Amino acid sequence: MRTLVISGGTDGMGRALARTYLDRGDTVVVIGRDRSKALPGAVFIPADLSLISENRRVIAEINAGFPAVDALVLCARYFRTHRFVTAEGLEGTFALDYLSRFLLSHGLTAPRLVVNVSGPGQPTDLIRWHDLMLERGYDGMTAQFQAGKANDLLGVAFAARHGSRTRYVLMHPGGVSTSVAGEYDAATAAHVEALKKHGLPVEEGIKPIVARIDDPPAEPLSAFMRERRIALDPGSFDPAAAERLHELTLKVIGSAGNRVSYPL
């Protein structure tokens, strides 16, 4: 029996993954905001993962109760048409879609596998190096693309540090008809509804993720567009950019008034 931790495990693909492994008899720890959506049999940890303090609490709880995690699956995300600042002073999409994944990836005690469900393979220039919080010219899609690129670089920096013990997989599931949680203006909402109409059913959409969990790649870092491997070319997976973002992320964590008590 394995132990899986799934962020965003109460909706969409995260929920479907939780159900899949619960049905197999595995231990599934679900992190989410709404306890009423938790599947029977899952261990539910309530949290607002856009907050660093909440991530630290979750990490401590998981490490205490489940020190041997076979797979950490990162699915939590939330689209925002309008810029939102968390109580800790961070732009909301950056905080939830990237920073929580950074904290959980580095914070859990040596997970055997991390599957980061994002959108790998975009160019590095999507990072606003001098305006990570998007204070100038915020746009929901810009925020989403920056978070996706940041997760690519998270994978590169993580593998450089922990590749001998943990496999890191970046996964683009393709167009899947999920709940696509978010706050949308009318035009974006119409676009999302069209994508949901033509997307794969969730049960089909999770198959490539299940395949990677069941049979992890041998390499420290790998990236996939569904079943197809994405080449880890320097233009998209630049080690220097990954290190730059890693250091900037530690500064962001510090500036939010927190001190990380585990090795990064």
PDB file of C-alpha atoms in Angstrom:
ATOM      1  CA  MET A   1       0.000   0.000   0.000  1.00  0.00           C
ATOM      2  CA  ARG A   2       1.302   3.429  -0.975  1.00  0.00           C
ATOM      3  CA  THR A   3       0.838   6.899   0.483  1.00  0.00           C
ATOM      4  CA  LEU A   4      -0.064   9.775  -1.829  1.00  0.00           C
ATOM      5  CA  VAL A   5      -0.484  13.458  -1.030  1.00  0.00           C
ATOM      6  CA  ILE A   6      -2.647  15.457  -3.459  1.00  0.00           C
ATOM      7  CA  SER A   7      -3.020  19.237  -3.336  1.00  0.00           C
ATOM      8  CA  GLY A   8      -6.243  20.401  -4.939  1.00  0.00           C
ATOM      9  CA  GLY A   9      -7.639  16.928  -4.332  1.00  0.00           C
ATOM     10  CA  THR A  10     -11.278  17.923  -3.809  1.00  0.00           C
ATOM     11  CA  ASP A  11     -12.102  18.915  -7.406  1.00  0.00           C
ATOM     12  CA  GLY A  12     -11.369  17.993 -11.000  1.00  0.00           C
ATOM     13  CA  MET A  13      -8.339  15.884 -11.765  1.00  0.00           C
ATOM     14  CA  GLY A  14      -7.076  15.974  -8.191  1.00  0.00           C
ATOM     15  CA  ARG A  15     -10.329  14.464  -6.953  1.00  0.00           C
ATOM     16  CA  ALA A  16     -10.336  11.842  -9.714  1.00  0.00           C
ATOM     17  CA  LEU A  17      -6.767  10.869  -8.824  1.00  0.00           C
ATOM     18  CA  ALA A  18      -7.697  10.613  -5.152  1.00  0.00           C
ATOM     19  CA  ARG A  19     -10.607   8.331  -6.004  1.00  0.00           C
ATOM     20  CA  THR A  20      -8.415   6.149  -8.246  1.00  0.00           C
ATOM     21  CA  TYR A  21      -5.878   5.435  -5.511  1.00  0.00           C
ATOM     22  CA  LEU A  22      -8.433   5.116  -2.726  1.00  0.00           C
ATOM     23  CA  ASP A  23     -10.148   2.452  -4.817  1.00  0.00           C
ATOM     24  CA  ARG A  24      -6.814   0.605  -4.961  1.00  0.00           C
ATOM     25  CA  GLY A  25      -6.549   0.638  -1.181  1.00  0.00           C
ATOM     26  CA  ASP A  26      -3.807   3.249  -0.941  1.00  0.00           C
ATOM     27  CA  THR A  27      -3.561   5.958   1.715  1.00  0.00           C
ATOM     28  CA  VAL A  28      -4.496   9.296   0.162  1.00  0.00           C
ATOM     29  CA  VAL A  29      -3.938  12.622   1.908  1.00  0.00           C
ATOM     30  CA  VAL A  30      -5.978  15.403   0.304  1.00  0.00           C
ATOM     31  CA  ILE A  31      -5.235  19.102   0.837  1.00  0.00           C
ATOM     32  CA  GLY A  32      -8.135  21.419   0.063  1.00  0.00           C
ATOM     33  CA  ARG A  33     -10.343  24.224   1.322  1.00  0.00           C
ATOM     34  CA  ASP A  34     -13.745  22.524   1.512  1.00  0.00           C
ATOM     35  CA  ARG A  35     -14.055  19.540   3.843  1.00  0.00           C
ATOM     36  CA  SER A  36     -17.496  18.712   2.420  1.00  0.00           C
ATOM     37  CA  LYS A  37     -15.848  17.813  -0.902  1.00  0.00           C
ATOM     38  CA  ALA A  38     -13.378  15.348   0.604  1.00  0.00           C
ATOM     39  CA  LEU A  39     -13.833  11.760  -0.544  1.00  0.00           C
ATOM     40  CA  PRO A  40     -14.748   9.172   2.093  1.00  0.00           C
ATOM     41  CA  GLY A  41     -11.629   7.300   3.143  1.00  0.00           C
ATOM     42  CA  ALA A  42      -9.230  10.125   2.338  1.00  0.00           C
ATOM     43  CA  VAL A  43      -7.250  11.923   5.020  1.00  0.00           C
ATOM     44  CA  PHE A  44      -8.352  15.538   4.622  1.00  0.00           C
ATOM     45  CA  ILE A  45      -6.147  18.490   5.615  1.00  0.00           C
ATOM     46  CA  PRO A  46      -7.958  21.836   5.291  1.00  0.00           C
ATOM     47  CA  ALA A  47      -5.768  24.703   4.113  1.00  0.00           C
ATOM     48  CA  ASP A  48      -5.568  27.867   2.080  1.00  0.00           C
ATOM     49  CA  LEU A  49      -2.429  27.045   0.133  1.00  0.00           C
ATOM     50  CA  SER A  50      -2.037  30.613  -1.102  1.00  0.00           C
ATOM     51  CA  LEU A  51      -0.638  31.392   2.360  1.00  0.00           C
ATOM     52  CA  ILE A  52       2.936  30.478   3.298  1.00  0.00           C
ATOM     53  CA  SER A  53       1.898  29.996   6.919  1.00  0.00           C
ATOM     54  CA  GLU A  54      -0.735  27.452   5.880  1.00  0.00           C
ATOM     55  CA  ASN A  55       1.738  25.549   3.721  1.00  0.00           C
ATOM     56  CA  ARG A  56       4.143  25.338   6.644  1.00  0.00           C
ATOM     57  CA  ARG A  57       1.387  23.997   8.909  1.00  0.00           C
ATOM     58  CA  VAL A  58       0.375  21.399   6.300  1.00  0.00           C
ATOM     59  CA  ILE A  59       3.992  20.320   5.772  1.00  0.00           C
ATOM     60  CA  ALA A  60       4.528  19.849   9.502  1.00  0.00           C
ATOM     61  CA  GLU A  61       1.313  17.814   9.795  1.00  0.00           C
ATOM     62  CA  ILE A  62       2.169  15.543   6.874  1.00  0.00           C
ATOM     63  CA  ASN A  63       5.768  15.012   7.955  1.00  0.00           C
ATOM     64  CA  ALA A  64       4.589  14.071  11.442  1.00  0.00           C
ATOM     65  CA  GLY A  65       1.860  11.693  10.310  1.00  0.00           C
ATOM     66  CA  PHE A  66       3.167  10.400   6.972  1.00  0.00           C
ATOM     67  CA  PRO A  67       6.991  10.572   6.885  1.00  0.00           C
ATOM     68  CA  ALA A  68       7.178   8.142   3.925  1.00  0.00           C
ATOM     69  CA  VAL A  69       5.295   9.691   0.982  1.00  0.00           C
ATOM     70  CA  ASP A  70       5.374   7.713  -2.245  1.00  0.00           C
ATOM     71  CA  ALA A  71       3.951  10.475  -4.443  1.00  0.00           C
ATOM     72  CA  LEU A  72       3.204  14.166  -4.006  1.00  0.00           C
ATOM     73  CA  VAL A  73       0.793  15.320  -6.729  1.00  0.00           C
ATOM     74  CA  LEU A  74       0.427  19.092  -7.133  1.00  0.00           C
ATOM     75  CA  CYS A  75      -2.883  20.097  -8.715  1.00  0.00           C
ATOM     76  CA  ALA A  76      -4.093  23.158  -6.769  1.00  0.00           C
ATOM     77  CA  ARG A  77      -4.649  26.234  -8.914  1.00  0.00           C
ATOM     78  CA  TYR A  78      -7.095  29.118  -9.236  1.00  0.00           C
ATOM     79  CA  PHE A  79      -7.457  31.576 -12.126  1.00  0.00           C
ATOM     80  CA  ARG A  80      -7.982  35.255 -11.337  1.00  0.00           C
ATOM     81  CA  THR A  81      -8.999  37.809 -13.951  1.00  0.00           C
ATOM     82  CA  HIS A  82      -8.364  40.582 -11.432  1.00  0.00           C
ATOM     83  CA  ARG A  83      -5.223  40.912  -9.349  1.00  0.00           C
ATOM     84  CA  PHE A  84      -5.585  39.595  -5.810  1.00  0.00           C
ATOM     85  CA  VAL A  85      -3.131  40.105  -2.955  1.00  0.00           C
ATOM     86  CA  THR A  86      -3.025  37.576  -0.111  1.00  0.00           C
ATOM     87  CA  ALA A  87      -2.971  38.495   3.578  1.00  0.00           C
ATOM     88  CA  GLU A  88       0.803  37.955   3.397  1.00  0.00           C
ATOM     89  CA  GLY A  89       1.179  40.555   0.644  1.00  0.00           C
ATOM     90  CA  LEU A  90       1.733  38.200  -2.312  1.00  0.00           C
ATOM     91  CA  GLU A  91       0.039  38.103  -5.703  1.00  0.00           C
ATOM     92  CA  GLY A  92      -2.512  35.290  -5.473  1.00  0.00           C
ATOM     93  CA  THR A  93      -1.696  33.252  -8.593  1.00  0.00           C
ATOM     94  CA  PHE A  94       2.028  33.287  -7.879  1.00  0.00           C
ATOM     95  CA  ALA A  95       1.335  32.304  -4.264  1.00  0.00           C
ATOM     96  CA  LEU A  96      -1.014  29.392  -4.965  1.00  0.00           C
ATOM     97  CA  ASP A  97      -0.002  28.082  -8.388  1.00  0.00           C
ATOM     98  CA  TYR A  98       3.756  28.301  -7.840  1.00  0.00           C
ATOM     99  CA  LEU A  99       4.841  29.145  -4.304  1.00  0.00           C
ATOM    100  CA  SER A 100       2.732  26.453  -2.609  1.00  0.00           C
ATOM    101  CA  ARG A 101       4.245  23.898  -4.994  1.00  0.00           C
ATOM    102  CA  PHE A 102       7.724  25.132  -4.160  1.00  0.00           C
ATOM    103  CA  LEU A 103       7.058  24.837  -0.432  1.00  0.00           C
ATOM    104  CA  LEU A 104       5.403  21.417  -0.584  1.00  0.00           C
ATOM    105  CA  SER A 105       8.041  20.018  -2.957  1.00  0.00           C
ATOM    106  CA  HIS A 106      10.944  21.084  -0.756  1.00  0.00           C
ATOM    107  CA  GLY A 107       9.153  20.741   2.561  1.00  0.00           C
ATOM    108  CA  LEU A 108       7.952  17.134   2.633  1.00  0.00           C
ATOM    109  CA  THR A 109      10.403  14.573   3.966  1.00  0.00           C
ATOM    110  CA  ALA A 110      11.955  12.991   0.857  1.00  0.00           C
ATOM    111  CA  PRO A 111       8.906  12.077  -1.258  1.00  0.00           C
ATOM    112  CA  ARG A 112       9.841   9.370  -3.745  1.00  0.00           C
ATOM    113  CA  LEU A 113       8.040  11.162  -6.579  1.00  0.00           C
ATOM    114  CA  VAL A 114       6.663  14.644  -7.225  1.00  0.00           C
ATOM    115  CA  VAL A 115       4.192  15.156 -10.073  1.00  0.00           C
ATOM    116  CA  ASN A 116       3.655  18.854 -10.764  1.00  0.00           C
ATOM    117  CA  VAL A 117       0.566  19.254 -12.963  1.00  0.00           C
ATOM    118  CA  SER A 118       1.301  22.525 -14.733  1.00  0.00           C
ATOM    119  CA  GLY A 119       2.079  23.490 -18.331  1.00  0.00           C
ATOM    120  CA  PRO A 120       5.727  22.679 -19.034  1.00  0.00           C
ATOM    121  CA  GLY A 121       7.784  23.762 -22.018  1.00  0.00           C
ATOM    122  CA  GLN A 122       7.099  27.490 -22.352  1.00  0.00           C
ATOM    123  CA  PRO A 123       9.974  29.964 -22.904  1.00  0.00           C
ATOM    124  CA  THR A 124      11.779  31.416 -19.885  1.00  0.00           C
ATOM    125  CA  ASP A 125      10.944  35.019 -20.824  1.00  0.00           C
ATOM    126  CA  LEU A 126       7.468  34.515 -19.340  1.00  0.00           C
ATOM    127  CA  ILE A 127       9.003  35.279 -15.943  1.00  0.00           C
ATOM    128  CA  ARG A 128       8.716  38.949 -14.922  1.00  0.00           C
ATOM    129  CA  TRP A 129      12.011  38.960 -13.079  1.00  0.00           C
ATOM    130  CA  HIS A 130      11.701  42.510 -11.768  1.00  0.00           C
ATOM    131  CA  ASP A 131       7.961  42.320 -11.073  1.00  0.00           C
ATOM    132  CA  LEU A 132       7.157  38.811  -9.840  1.00  0.00           C
ATOM    133  CA  MET A 133       4.043  40.098  -8.057  1.00  0.00           C
ATOM    134  CA  LEU A 134       2.770  41.622 -11.339  1.00  0.00           C
ATOM    135  CA  GLU A 135       2.118  45.026  -9.807  1.00  0.00           C
ATOM    136  CA  ARG A 136       2.373  46.631 -13.252  1.00  0.00           C
ATOM    137  CA  GLY A 137       0.050  45.562 -16.045  1.00  0.00           C
ATOM    138  CA  TYR A 138      -1.581  42.561 -14.342  1.00  0.00           C
ATOM    139  CA  ASP A 139      -3.425  40.147 -16.599  1.00  0.00           C
ATOM    140  CA  GLY A 140      -4.863  36.778 -15.570  1.00  0.00           C
ATOM    141  CA  MET A 141      -3.252  34.862 -18.412  1.00  0.00           C
ATOM    142  CA  THR A 142       0.105  36.554 -17.799  1.00  0.00           C
ATOM    143  CA  ALA A 143      -0.093  35.453 -14.165  1.00  0.00           C
ATOM    144  CA  GLN A 144      -1.003  31.898 -15.153  1.00  0.00           C
ATOM    145  CA  PHE A 145       1.789  31.600 -17.723  1.00  0.00           C
ATOM    146  CA  GLN A 146       4.349  33.023 -15.310  1.00  0.00           C
ATOM    147  CA  ALA A 147       3.329  30.480 -12.657  1.00  0.00           C
ATOM    148  CA  GLY A 148       3.574  27.669 -15.207  1.00  0.00           C
ATOM    149  CA  LYS A 149       7.063  28.725 -16.247  1.00  0.00           C
ATOM    150  CA  ALA A 150       8.088  29.114 -12.631  1.00  0.00           C
ATOM    151  CA  ASN A 151       7.070  25.499 -12.041  1.00  0.00           C
ATOM    152  CA  ASP A 152       9.347  24.381 -14.889  1.00  0.00           C
ATOM    153  CA  LEU A 153      12.242  26.138 -13.182  1.00  0.00           C
ATOM    154  CA  LEU A 154      11.182  24.714  -9.814  1.00  0.00           C
ATOM    155  CA  GLY A 155      11.587  21.249 -11.303  1.00  0.00           C
ATOM    156  CA  VAL A 156      15.061  22.063 -12.633  1.00  0.00           C
ATOM    157  CA  ALA A 157      16.290  23.502  -9.325  1.00  0.00           C
ATOM    158  CA  PHE A 158      14.687  20.721  -7.285  1.00  0.00           C
ATOM    159  CA  ALA A 159      16.268  17.983  -9.406  1.00  0.00           C
ATOM    160  CA  ALA A 160      19.673  19.633  -9.050  1.00  0.00           C
ATOM    161  CA  ARG A 161      19.331  19.414  -5.269  1.00  0.00           C
ATOM    162  CA  HIS A 162      17.340  16.245  -4.657  1.00  0.00           C
ATOM    163  CA  GLY A 163      17.462  14.224  -7.875  1.00  0.00           C
ATOM    164  CA  SER A 164      19.266  11.345  -6.212  1.00  0.00           C
ATOM    165  CA  ARG A 165      16.330  10.665  -3.891  1.00  0.00           C
ATOM    166  CA  THR A 166      13.220  12.074  -5.626  1.00  0.00           C
ATOM    167  CA  ARG A 167      11.938  11.917  -9.199  1.00  0.00           C
ATOM    168  CA  TYR A 168      10.333  15.183 -10.355  1.00  0.00           C
ATOM    169  CA  VAL A 169       7.770  15.044 -13.183  1.00  0.00           C
ATOM    170  CA  LEU A 170       6.283  18.106 -14.874  1.00  0.00           C
ATOM    171  CA  MET A 171       2.975  17.160 -16.485  1.00  0.00           C
ATOM    172  CA  HIS A 172       0.754  18.990 -18.985  1.00  0.00           C
ATOM    173  CA  PRO A 173      -2.525  17.036 -19.027  1.00  0.00           C
ATOM    174  CA  GLY A 174      -3.799  18.708 -22.202  1.00  0.00           C
ATOM    175  CA  GLY A 175      -7.346  19.987 -22.558  1.00  0.00           C
ATOM    176  CA  VAL A 176      -9.423  18.382 -19.820  1.00  0.00           C
ATOM    177  CA  SER A 177     -13.001  19.203 -18.902  1.00  0.00           C
ATOM    178  CA  THR A 178     -12.471  19.999 -15.226  1.00  0.00           C
ATOM    179  CA  SER A 179     -14.078  22.503 -12.876  1.00  0.00           C
ATOM    180  CA  VAL A 180     -11.352  25.083 -13.792  1.00  0.00           C
ATOM    181  CA  ALA A 181     -11.842  26.991 -10.544  1.00  0.00           C
ATOM    182  CA  GLY A 182     -11.441  30.725 -10.780  1.00  0.00           C
ATOM    183  CA  GLU A 183     -12.742  34.276 -10.837  1.00  0.00           C
ATOM    184  CA  TYR A 184     -13.446  35.230 -14.458  1.00  0.00           C
ATOM    185  CA  ASP A 185     -14.653  38.189 -16.405  1.00  0.00           C
ATOM    186  CA  ALA A 186     -17.372  37.470 -18.982  1.00  0.00           C
ATOM    187  CA  ALA A 187     -15.036  36.974 -21.956  1.00  0.00           C
ATOM    188  CA  THR A 188     -12.694  34.635 -20.095  1.00  0.00           C
ATOM    189  CA  ALA A 189     -15.621  32.697 -18.624  1.00  0.00           C
ATOM    190  CA  ALA A 190     -16.985  32.059 -22.119  1.00  0.00           C
ATOM    191  CA  HIS A 191     -13.575  30.846 -23.270  1.00  0.00           C
ATOM    192  CA  VAL A 192     -13.286  28.505 -20.294  1.00  0.00           C
ATOM    193  CA  GLU A 193     -16.747  27.057 -20.951  1.00  0.00           C
ATOM    194  CA  ALA A 194     -15.750  26.365 -24.576  1.00  0.00           C
ATOM    195  CA  LEU A 195     -12.586  24.598 -23.425  1.00  0.00           C
ATOM    196  CA  LYS A 196     -14.576  22.497 -20.955  1.00  0.00           C
ATOM    197  CA  LYS A 197     -17.061  21.565 -23.664  1.00  0.00           C
ATOM    198  CA  HIS A 198     -14.348  20.185 -25.949  1.00  0.00           C
ATOM    199  CA  GLY A 199     -11.934  18.879 -23.295  1.00  0.00           C
ATOM    200  CA  LEU A 200     -11.281  15.268 -22.420  1.00  0.00           C
ATOM    201  CA  PRO A 201     -13.381  13.711 -19.661  1.00  0.00           C
ATOM    202  CA  VAL A 202     -11.571  13.884 -16.336  1.00  0.00           C
ATOM    203  CA  GLU A 203     -11.240  10.088 -16.125  1.00  0.00           C
ATOM    204  CA  GLU A 204      -9.405  10.156 -19.482  1.00  0.00           C
ATOM    205  CA  GLY A 205      -7.422  13.247 -18.603  1.00  0.00           C
ATOM    206  CA  ILE A 206      -5.795  11.697 -15.542  1.00  0.00           C
ATOM    207  CA  LYS A 207      -4.504   8.601 -17.344  1.00  0.00           C
ATOM    208  CA  PRO A 208      -1.043  10.039 -18.202  1.00  0.00           C
ATOM    209  CA  ILE A 209      -0.672  11.205 -14.582  1.00  0.00           C
ATOM    210  CA  VAL A 210      -1.613   7.780 -13.260  1.00  0.00           C
ATOM    211  CA  ALA A 211       0.909   6.215 -15.656  1.00  0.00           C
ATOM    212  CA  ARG A 212       3.720   8.411 -14.298  1.00  0.00           C
ATOM    213  CA  ILE A 213       2.763   7.692 -10.682  1.00  0.00           C
ATOM    214  CA  ASP A 214       2.601   3.953 -11.308  1.00  0.00           C
ATOM    215  CA  ASP A 215       5.802   3.856 -13.352  1.00  0.00           C
ATOM    216  CA  PRO A 216       7.983   6.902 -12.564  1.00  0.00           C
ATOM    217  CA  PRO A 217      10.663   7.882 -15.102  1.00  0.00           C
ATOM    218  CA  ALA A 218      14.228   6.989 -14.178  1.00  0.00           C
ATOM    219  CA  GLU A 219      15.563  10.520 -14.694  1.00  0.00           C
ATOM    220  CA  PRO A 220      15.651  13.050 -11.846  1.00  0.00           C
ATOM    221  CA  LEU A 221      13.561  15.464 -13.969  1.00  0.00           C
ATOM    222  CA  SER A 222      11.194  14.773 -16.846  1.00  0.00           C
ATOM    223  CA  ALA A 223       8.381  16.651 -18.576  1.00  0.00           C
ATOM    224  CA  PHE A 224       5.353  15.415 -20.513  1.00  0.00           C
ATOM    225  CA  MET A 225       2.551  16.698 -22.698  1.00  0.00           C
ATOM    226  CA  ARG A 226       0.187  13.863 -21.835  1.00  0.00           C
ATOM    227  CA  GLU A 227       2.064  10.729 -22.997  1.00  0.00           C
ATOM    228  CA  ARG A 228       4.611  12.635 -25.115  1.00  0.00           C
ATOM    229  CA  ARG A 229       7.931  13.594 -23.563  1.00  0.00           C
ATOM    230  CA  ILE A 230       8.968  17.226 -23.728  1.00  0.00           C
ATOM    231  CA  ALA A 231      12.672  17.772 -24.383  1.00  0.00           C
ATOM    232  CA  LEU A 232      14.436  19.548 -21.537  1.00  0.00           C
ATOM    233  CA  ASP A 233      16.080  22.123 -23.783  1.00  0.00           C
ATOM    234  CA  PRO A 234      18.052  24.982 -22.195  1.00  0.00           C
ATOM    235  CA  GLY A 235      15.703  27.609 -23.646  1.00  0.00           C
ATOM    236  CA  SER A 236      12.802  26.363 -21.548  1.00  0.00           C
ATOM    237  CA  PHE A 237      14.586  24.576 -18.700  1.00  0.00           C
ATOM    238  CA  ASP A 238      17.533  26.900 -18.113  1.00  0.00           C
ATOM    239  CA  PRO A 239      19.572  25.898 -15.006  1.00  0.00           C
ATOM    240  CA  ALA A 240      20.814  29.450 -14.495  1.00  0.00           C
ATOM    241  CA  ALA A 241      17.266  30.824 -14.610  1.00  0.00           C
ATOM    242  CA  ALA A 242      16.164  28.053 -12.249  1.00  0.00           C
ATOM    243  CA  GLU A 243      18.797  29.040  -9.698  1.00  0.00           C
ATOM    244  CA  ARG A 244      17.916  32.699 -10.077  1.00  0.00           C
ATOM    245  CA  LEU A 245      14.253  31.968  -9.389  1.00  0.00           C
ATOM    246  CA  HIS A 246      15.109  29.695  -6.459  1.00  0.00           C
ATOM    247  CA  GLU A 247      17.034  32.487  -4.770  1.00  0.00           C
ATOM    248  CA  LEU A 248      14.326  35.060  -5.536  1.00  0.00           C
ATOM    249  CA  THR A 249      11.706  32.699  -4.130  1.00  0.00           C
ATOM    250  CA  LEU A 250      13.584  32.413  -0.848  1.00  0.00           C
ATOM    251  CA  LYS A 251      13.637  36.212  -0.670  1.00  0.00           C
ATOM    252  CA  VAL A 252       9.889  36.354  -1.341  1.00  0.00           C
ATOM    253  CA  ILE A 253       9.307  33.881   1.487  1.00  0.00           C
ATOM    254  CA  GLY A 254      11.459  35.995   3.782  1.00  0.00           C
ATOM    255  CA  SER A 255       9.784  39.259   2.772  1.00  0.00           C
ATOM    256  CA  ALA A 256       6.395  37.795   3.643  1.00  0.00           C
ATOM    257  CA  GLY A 257       7.571  37.665   7.245  1.00  0.00           C
ATOM    258  CA  ASN A 258       8.211  33.928   7.374  1.00  0.00           C
ATOM    259  CA  ARG A 259      11.321  31.913   8.094  1.00  0.00           C
ATOM    260  CA  VAL A 260      11.495  28.465   6.546  1.00  0.00           C
ATOM    261  CA  SER A 261      12.559  25.886   9.120  1.00  0.00           C
ATOM    262  CA  TYR A 262      13.424  23.062   6.746  1.00  0.00           C
ATOM    263  CA  PRO A 263      16.248  22.811   4.187  1.00  0.00           C
ATOM    264  CA  LEU A 264      15.628  24.288   0.746  1.00  0.00           C
TER     265      LEU A 264
END
